[in-house]
Amino acid sequence: MKKLQVIVSDQYNPYLNLAVETWLTDHQEEGVVTMYLWKNERTVVIGLNQNPFSECDVKRLNEEGGHLMRRRTGGGAVYHDLGNLNFSFIADKQDYDVRRQQSVIQEALRHYGLEAEISGRNDLTCQGRKFSGNAFYNGTVNNLHHGTILIKTDSEMMQRYLTVNQAKLQKHGVQSVRSRVVNLSELADVTSENIAQPLIEAFESVYGMKAEQVDFKVLAELAEVQETVKHITSHEYLYAKWEHFKAVRQGQFPWGNVEVGFEVDTETQAIKDVIIATDSLNTEITDICRDIIHLIYQ
């Protein structure tokens, strides 16, 4: 590792913020570890392989000026507003260390007298309740670890837009699902503004180096970033084929929930196409499932 850098976005446009993260992951030079902090206004973010119509009320979200965004990592749907802060750690294969990166969040929360714990496959908890979900992407040169920090998220708006998976409700119960989540502002004097500096200081402390501040505006104006914005806001990327397919099979597995939709030839009854949605952290699992289904029904 030869350099630490910190980038703090001053924009609330989810697509621009995500496009900058994408550029950093794809183009950042080796030997650099980046912590990128950003906030989005009224956005439902779904995993790479999720069905938007199962995860949120798309019609209501669009009508009320919200944003639907599909990220390149796996995992489940989350709600972003200006009451939470999003973080990204980008590093090459040699310097990428999820536990070390999560320890930055833990160290920052000690500034407020809070002890955070790593829980489950991708969560951070405080006093036994989840305040951060994390997701991961392995690139050609760099890896990405990003997540949300719930600080003062509007829970009513979250419930207004997100559709809670019925299988999870049946497994855990409605009250237990809700009780497992906490805004940090309920536990200490934390805001989405005052947490940035403790995070930067914790980042430097954990890595033992002074971080260079990088101007977000310079990155946001890059031609490739603007092209990525066009791609991730396209109708095809956001909605894929789910407008025309219906999920006819659903299942819950240890590695995630799955929905399967079929397009069937009305004359021959042969399967013409298959679409699969999942909140698995493994973004390649849909390809594996699709190949198995085609093998069975060919």
Coordinates of C-alpha atoms in Angstrom, one line a residue:
M1 CA 0.0 0.0 0.0
K2 CA 1.4 3.3 -1.0
K3 CA -1.4 5.8 -0.5
L4 CA -4.7 6.4 1.3
Q5 CA -7.3 8.7 -0.1
V6 CA -10.7 10.0 1.0
I7 CA -13.5 11.2 -1.2
V8 CA -16.6 12.9 0.1
S9 CA -19.4 13.5 -2.3
D10 CA -21.3 16.8 -2.1
Q11 CA -24.1 15.6 -4.4
Y12 CA -27.2 13.6 -3.5
N13 CA -27.8 12.2 -7.0
P14 CA -27.6 8.4 -6.5
Y15 CA -26.7 7.7 -10.1
L16 CA -23.7 10.1 -10.1
N17 CA -22.5 8.9 -6.8
L18 CA -22.7 5.2 -7.9
A19 CA -21.0 6.1 -11.2
V20 CA -18.0 7.6 -9.4
E21 CA -17.8 4.5 -7.2
T22 CA -17.8 2.4 -10.4
W23 CA -15.0 4.4 -12.0
L24 CA -12.9 4.1 -8.9
T25 CA -13.3 0.4 -8.7
D26 CA -12.5 -0.1 -12.4
H27 CA -9.7 2.5 -12.8
Q28 CA -8.0 3.1 -9.4
E29 CA -4.3 2.4 -9.5
E30 CA -2.8 -0.4 -7.5
G31 CA -1.4 0.4 -4.0
V32 CA -4.2 2.9 -3.2
V33 CA -6.9 2.3 -0.6
T34 CA -9.9 4.6 -0.9
M35 CA -12.7 5.4 1.5
Y36 CA -15.6 7.1 -0.3
L37 CA -18.5 8.7 1.6
W38 CA -21.7 9.7 -0.1
K39 CA -25.4 10.3 0.5
N40 CA -28.5 9.8 -1.7
E41 CA -31.9 11.4 -1.5
R42 CA -35.0 9.1 -1.5
T43 CA -33.6 6.1 -3.2
V44 CA -34.4 2.4 -3.2
V45 CA -31.2 0.5 -4.1
I46 CA -31.6 -3.1 -5.3
G47 CA -28.9 -5.8 -5.7
L48 CA -27.6 -6.7 -9.2
N49 CA -29.9 -9.7 -9.6
Q50 CA -33.1 -8.5 -7.9
N51 CA -36.6 -8.1 -9.3
P52 CA -37.5 -4.4 -8.7
F53 CA -41.2 -5.1 -8.7
S54 CA -40.8 -7.6 -5.8
E55 CA -38.5 -5.4 -3.8
C56 CA -40.4 -2.1 -3.8
D57 CA -43.5 -0.2 -4.9
V58 CA -42.0 1.0 -8.2
K59 CA -45.0 3.0 -9.2
R60 CA -45.3 4.9 -5.9
L61 CA -41.6 5.5 -5.8
N62 CA -41.5 7.0 -9.3
E63 CA -44.7 9.0 -8.8
E64 CA -43.4 10.6 -5.6
G65 CA -40.1 11.7 -7.1
G66 CA -37.9 8.9 -5.7
H67 CA -35.2 7.0 -7.4
L68 CA -34.7 3.3 -8.2
M69 CA -31.1 2.3 -8.5
R70 CA -29.5 -1.1 -9.3
R71 CA -26.0 -1.6 -7.9
R72 CA -23.3 -4.0 -9.3
T73 CA -23.1 -6.0 -6.0
G74 CA -25.4 -8.7 -4.7
G75 CA -27.5 -8.7 -1.5
G76 CA -30.9 -7.3 -0.7
A77 CA -32.8 -4.0 -1.3
V78 CA -32.1 -1.0 0.9
Y79 CA -33.5 2.5 1.3
H80 CA -31.3 5.6 1.2
D81 CA -32.2 9.1 2.3
L82 CA -30.2 12.0 3.7
G83 CA -30.5 10.5 7.1
N84 CA -28.0 7.8 6.3
L85 CA -24.4 7.8 5.1
N86 CA -23.0 5.4 2.5
F87 CA -19.4 4.2 2.5
S88 CA -17.2 2.5 -0.1
F89 CA -13.8 1.0 0.4
I90 CA -11.9 0.3 -2.8
A91 CA -8.5 -1.5 -2.8
D92 CA -6.5 -3.8 -5.0
K93 CA -6.4 -7.5 -4.2
Q94 CA -3.4 -7.3 -2.0
D95 CA -4.7 -4.5 0.2
Y96 CA -8.4 -5.4 0.3
D97 CA -9.3 -6.6 3.8
V98 CA -13.0 -6.7 4.7
R99 CA -12.4 -7.1 8.4
R100 CA -9.9 -4.2 8.5
Q101 CA -12.3 -2.0 6.5
Q102 CA -15.2 -2.8 8.9
S103 CA -12.9 -2.0 11.8
V104 CA -12.8 1.6 10.5
I105 CA -16.6 1.8 11.1
Q106 CA -16.1 0.2 14.5
E107 CA -13.4 2.7 15.5
A108 CA -15.4 5.7 14.3
L109 CA -18.4 4.7 16.5
R110 CA -16.2 4.5 19.6
H111 CA -16.0 8.3 19.2
Y112 CA -19.7 8.3 20.3
G113 CA -19.2 5.6 23.0
L114 CA -20.7 2.9 20.8
E115 CA -19.4 -0.6 20.2
A116 CA -20.2 -2.1 16.8
E117 CA -20.0 -5.8 16.1
I118 CA -19.7 -7.8 12.9
S119 CA -22.7 -10.1 12.5
G120 CA -23.9 -12.7 10.0
R121 CA -22.9 -12.7 6.4
N122 CA -22.7 -8.9 5.8
D123 CA -24.1 -6.9 8.8
L124 CA -22.8 -4.5 11.4
T125 CA -24.8 -4.3 14.6
C126 CA -24.8 -2.2 17.7
Q127 CA -26.4 -3.4 20.9
G128 CA -27.7 -6.4 19.0
R129 CA -29.4 -4.4 16.3
K130 CA -28.4 -3.9 12.7
F131 CA -27.3 -0.5 11.5
S132 CA -25.3 -1.4 8.4
G133 CA -25.6 -3.9 5.6
N134 CA -22.5 -4.5 3.5
A135 CA -22.0 -5.9 -0.1
F136 CA -19.0 -6.8 -2.1
Y137 CA -17.6 -6.9 -5.7
N138 CA -14.5 -8.5 -7.0
G139 CA -13.1 -6.6 -10.0
T140 CA -10.2 -7.3 -12.3
V141 CA -7.7 -5.2 -10.3
N142 CA -9.7 -3.7 -7.4
N143 CA -12.3 -5.1 -5.0
L144 CA -15.2 -3.1 -3.7
H145 CA -16.8 -3.2 -0.2
H146 CA -19.7 -0.8 0.3
G147 CA -22.6 -0.4 2.7
T148 CA -25.0 1.9 4.4
I149 CA -24.9 3.4 7.9
L150 CA -28.4 4.0 9.3
I151 CA -28.2 7.2 11.3
K152 CA -31.6 9.0 11.1
T153 CA -33.3 7.2 8.2
D154 CA -37.0 7.9 7.8
S155 CA -38.5 4.5 8.8
E156 CA -41.9 5.4 7.6
M157 CA -40.7 6.2 4.1
M158 CA -38.6 3.1 4.1
Q159 CA -41.7 1.0 4.8
R160 CA -43.7 3.0 2.3
Y161 CA -41.4 2.0 -0.6
L162 CA -39.8 -1.3 0.3
T163 CA -41.7 -4.6 0.0
V164 CA -40.6 -6.9 2.8
N165 CA -40.1 -10.5 1.6
Q166 CA -43.0 -12.7 3.0
A167 CA -40.7 -15.7 3.5
K168 CA -38.5 -13.6 5.8
L169 CA -41.6 -12.4 7.7
Q170 CA -42.8 -15.9 8.2
K171 CA -39.3 -17.1 9.3
H172 CA -38.5 -14.3 11.7
G173 CA -41.9 -12.6 12.4
V174 CA -42.8 -9.0 11.6
Q175 CA -41.8 -7.6 15.0
S176 CA -38.5 -9.3 15.0
V177 CA -37.6 -8.1 11.5
R178 CA -38.3 -4.5 12.6
S179 CA -36.7 -4.7 15.9
R180 CA -33.4 -6.0 14.4
V181 CA -32.8 -2.5 12.8
V182 CA -31.7 0.6 14.5
N183 CA -30.8 4.2 13.7
L184 CA -27.6 5.2 15.4
S185 CA -29.2 8.6 16.4
E186 CA -31.4 6.6 18.8
L187 CA -28.2 5.5 20.6
A188 CA -26.0 8.5 20.6
D189 CA -25.6 12.1 19.2
V190 CA -24.7 10.9 15.7
T191 CA -25.7 12.7 12.5
S192 CA -25.0 12.0 8.8
E193 CA -22.9 15.2 8.9
N194 CA -20.9 14.9 12.1
I195 CA -19.8 11.2 11.5
A196 CA -17.7 12.0 8.5
Q197 CA -14.7 13.4 10.4
P198 CA -14.6 10.5 12.9
L199 CA -14.7 8.1 10.0
I200 CA -11.8 9.8 8.3
E201 CA -9.8 9.9 11.5
A202 CA -10.5 6.2 12.1
F203 CA -9.5 5.4 8.5
E204 CA -6.1 7.0 9.0
S205 CA -5.7 5.4 12.4
V206 CA -6.5 1.8 11.3
Y207 CA -4.2 2.1 8.3
G208 CA -1.5 4.2 10.0
M209 CA -1.2 6.8 7.3
K210 CA -2.5 10.3 6.5
A211 CA -5.2 10.3 3.8
E212 CA -5.1 12.5 0.7
Q213 CA -8.4 14.4 0.1
V214 CA -9.6 14.0 -3.5
D215 CA -12.1 16.4 -5.1
F216 CA -15.3 14.7 -5.9
K217 CA -16.2 17.2 -8.6
V218 CA -13.1 16.3 -10.7
L219 CA -14.2 12.6 -10.7
A220 CA -17.9 13.5 -11.4
E221 CA -17.0 15.4 -14.6
L222 CA -15.1 12.5 -16.2
A223 CA -16.5 11.3 -19.5
E224 CA -16.6 7.7 -18.4
V225 CA -18.5 8.6 -15.2
Q226 CA -21.1 10.4 -17.3
E227 CA -21.4 7.4 -19.6
T228 CA -21.9 5.1 -16.6
V229 CA -24.7 7.4 -15.4
K230 CA -26.5 6.9 -18.8
H231 CA -26.1 3.2 -18.5
I232 CA -27.3 2.7 -14.9
T233 CA -30.3 5.0 -15.5
S234 CA -31.5 3.2 -18.6
H235 CA -34.8 1.4 -18.5
E236 CA -33.2 -1.9 -19.6
Y237 CA -30.7 -1.9 -16.8
L238 CA -33.1 -0.9 -14.1
Y239 CA -36.0 -3.1 -15.0
A240 CA -34.5 -5.8 -17.2
K241 CA -37.2 -8.2 -18.4
W242 CA -39.2 -8.2 -15.2
E243 CA -42.0 -6.0 -16.6
H244 CA -42.9 -8.9 -19.0
F245 CA -42.1 -11.9 -16.8
K246 CA -44.0 -13.1 -13.7
A247 CA -42.3 -15.0 -10.9
V248 CA -44.0 -18.4 -10.9
R249 CA -41.6 -20.1 -8.4
Q250 CA -40.0 -18.8 -5.3
G251 CA -37.7 -20.4 -2.7
Q252 CA -35.6 -19.5 0.3
F253 CA -32.1 -21.1 0.7
P254 CA -29.3 -20.5 3.2
W255 CA -27.5 -18.4 0.6
G256 CA -30.5 -16.2 -0.3
N257 CA -34.0 -15.9 -1.7
V258 CA -34.8 -16.8 -5.3
E259 CA -37.6 -16.0 -7.8
V260 CA -37.9 -17.7 -11.1
G261 CA -39.9 -16.4 -14.1
F262 CA -40.5 -18.2 -17.4
E263 CA -41.4 -17.1 -20.9
V264 CA -43.3 -20.1 -22.5
D265 CA -44.1 -20.6 -26.2
T266 CA -47.9 -20.8 -26.2
E267 CA -48.0 -23.3 -29.1
T268 CA -45.2 -25.8 -28.1
Q269 CA -45.2 -25.0 -24.4
A270 CA -41.4 -24.9 -24.6
I271 CA -39.5 -22.6 -22.3
K272 CA -38.2 -19.7 -24.5
D273 CA -36.4 -17.8 -21.7
V274 CA -35.8 -17.8 -18.0
I275 CA -35.2 -14.9 -15.7
I276 CA -33.9 -15.3 -12.1
A277 CA -33.8 -12.9 -9.2
T278 CA -32.0 -13.3 -5.9
D279 CA -30.6 -11.4 -3.0
S280 CA -27.6 -13.7 -2.8
L281 CA -24.3 -11.9 -2.2
N282 CA -22.9 -14.2 -5.0
T283 CA -23.7 -12.3 -8.2
E284 CA -22.9 -15.3 -10.4
I285 CA -25.5 -17.6 -8.8
T286 CA -28.2 -16.6 -11.3
D287 CA -26.1 -17.9 -14.2
I288 CA -25.7 -21.2 -12.4
C289 CA -29.4 -21.5 -11.6
R290 CA -30.3 -20.5 -15.2
D291 CA -28.0 -23.2 -16.7
I292 CA -29.5 -25.8 -14.4
I293 CA -33.1 -24.9 -15.3
H294 CA -32.3 -25.0 -19.1
L295 CA -30.7 -28.4 -18.6
I296 CA -33.8 -29.8 -16.8
Y297 CA -36.3 -28.4 -19.3
Q298 CA -34.4 -28.6 -22.6

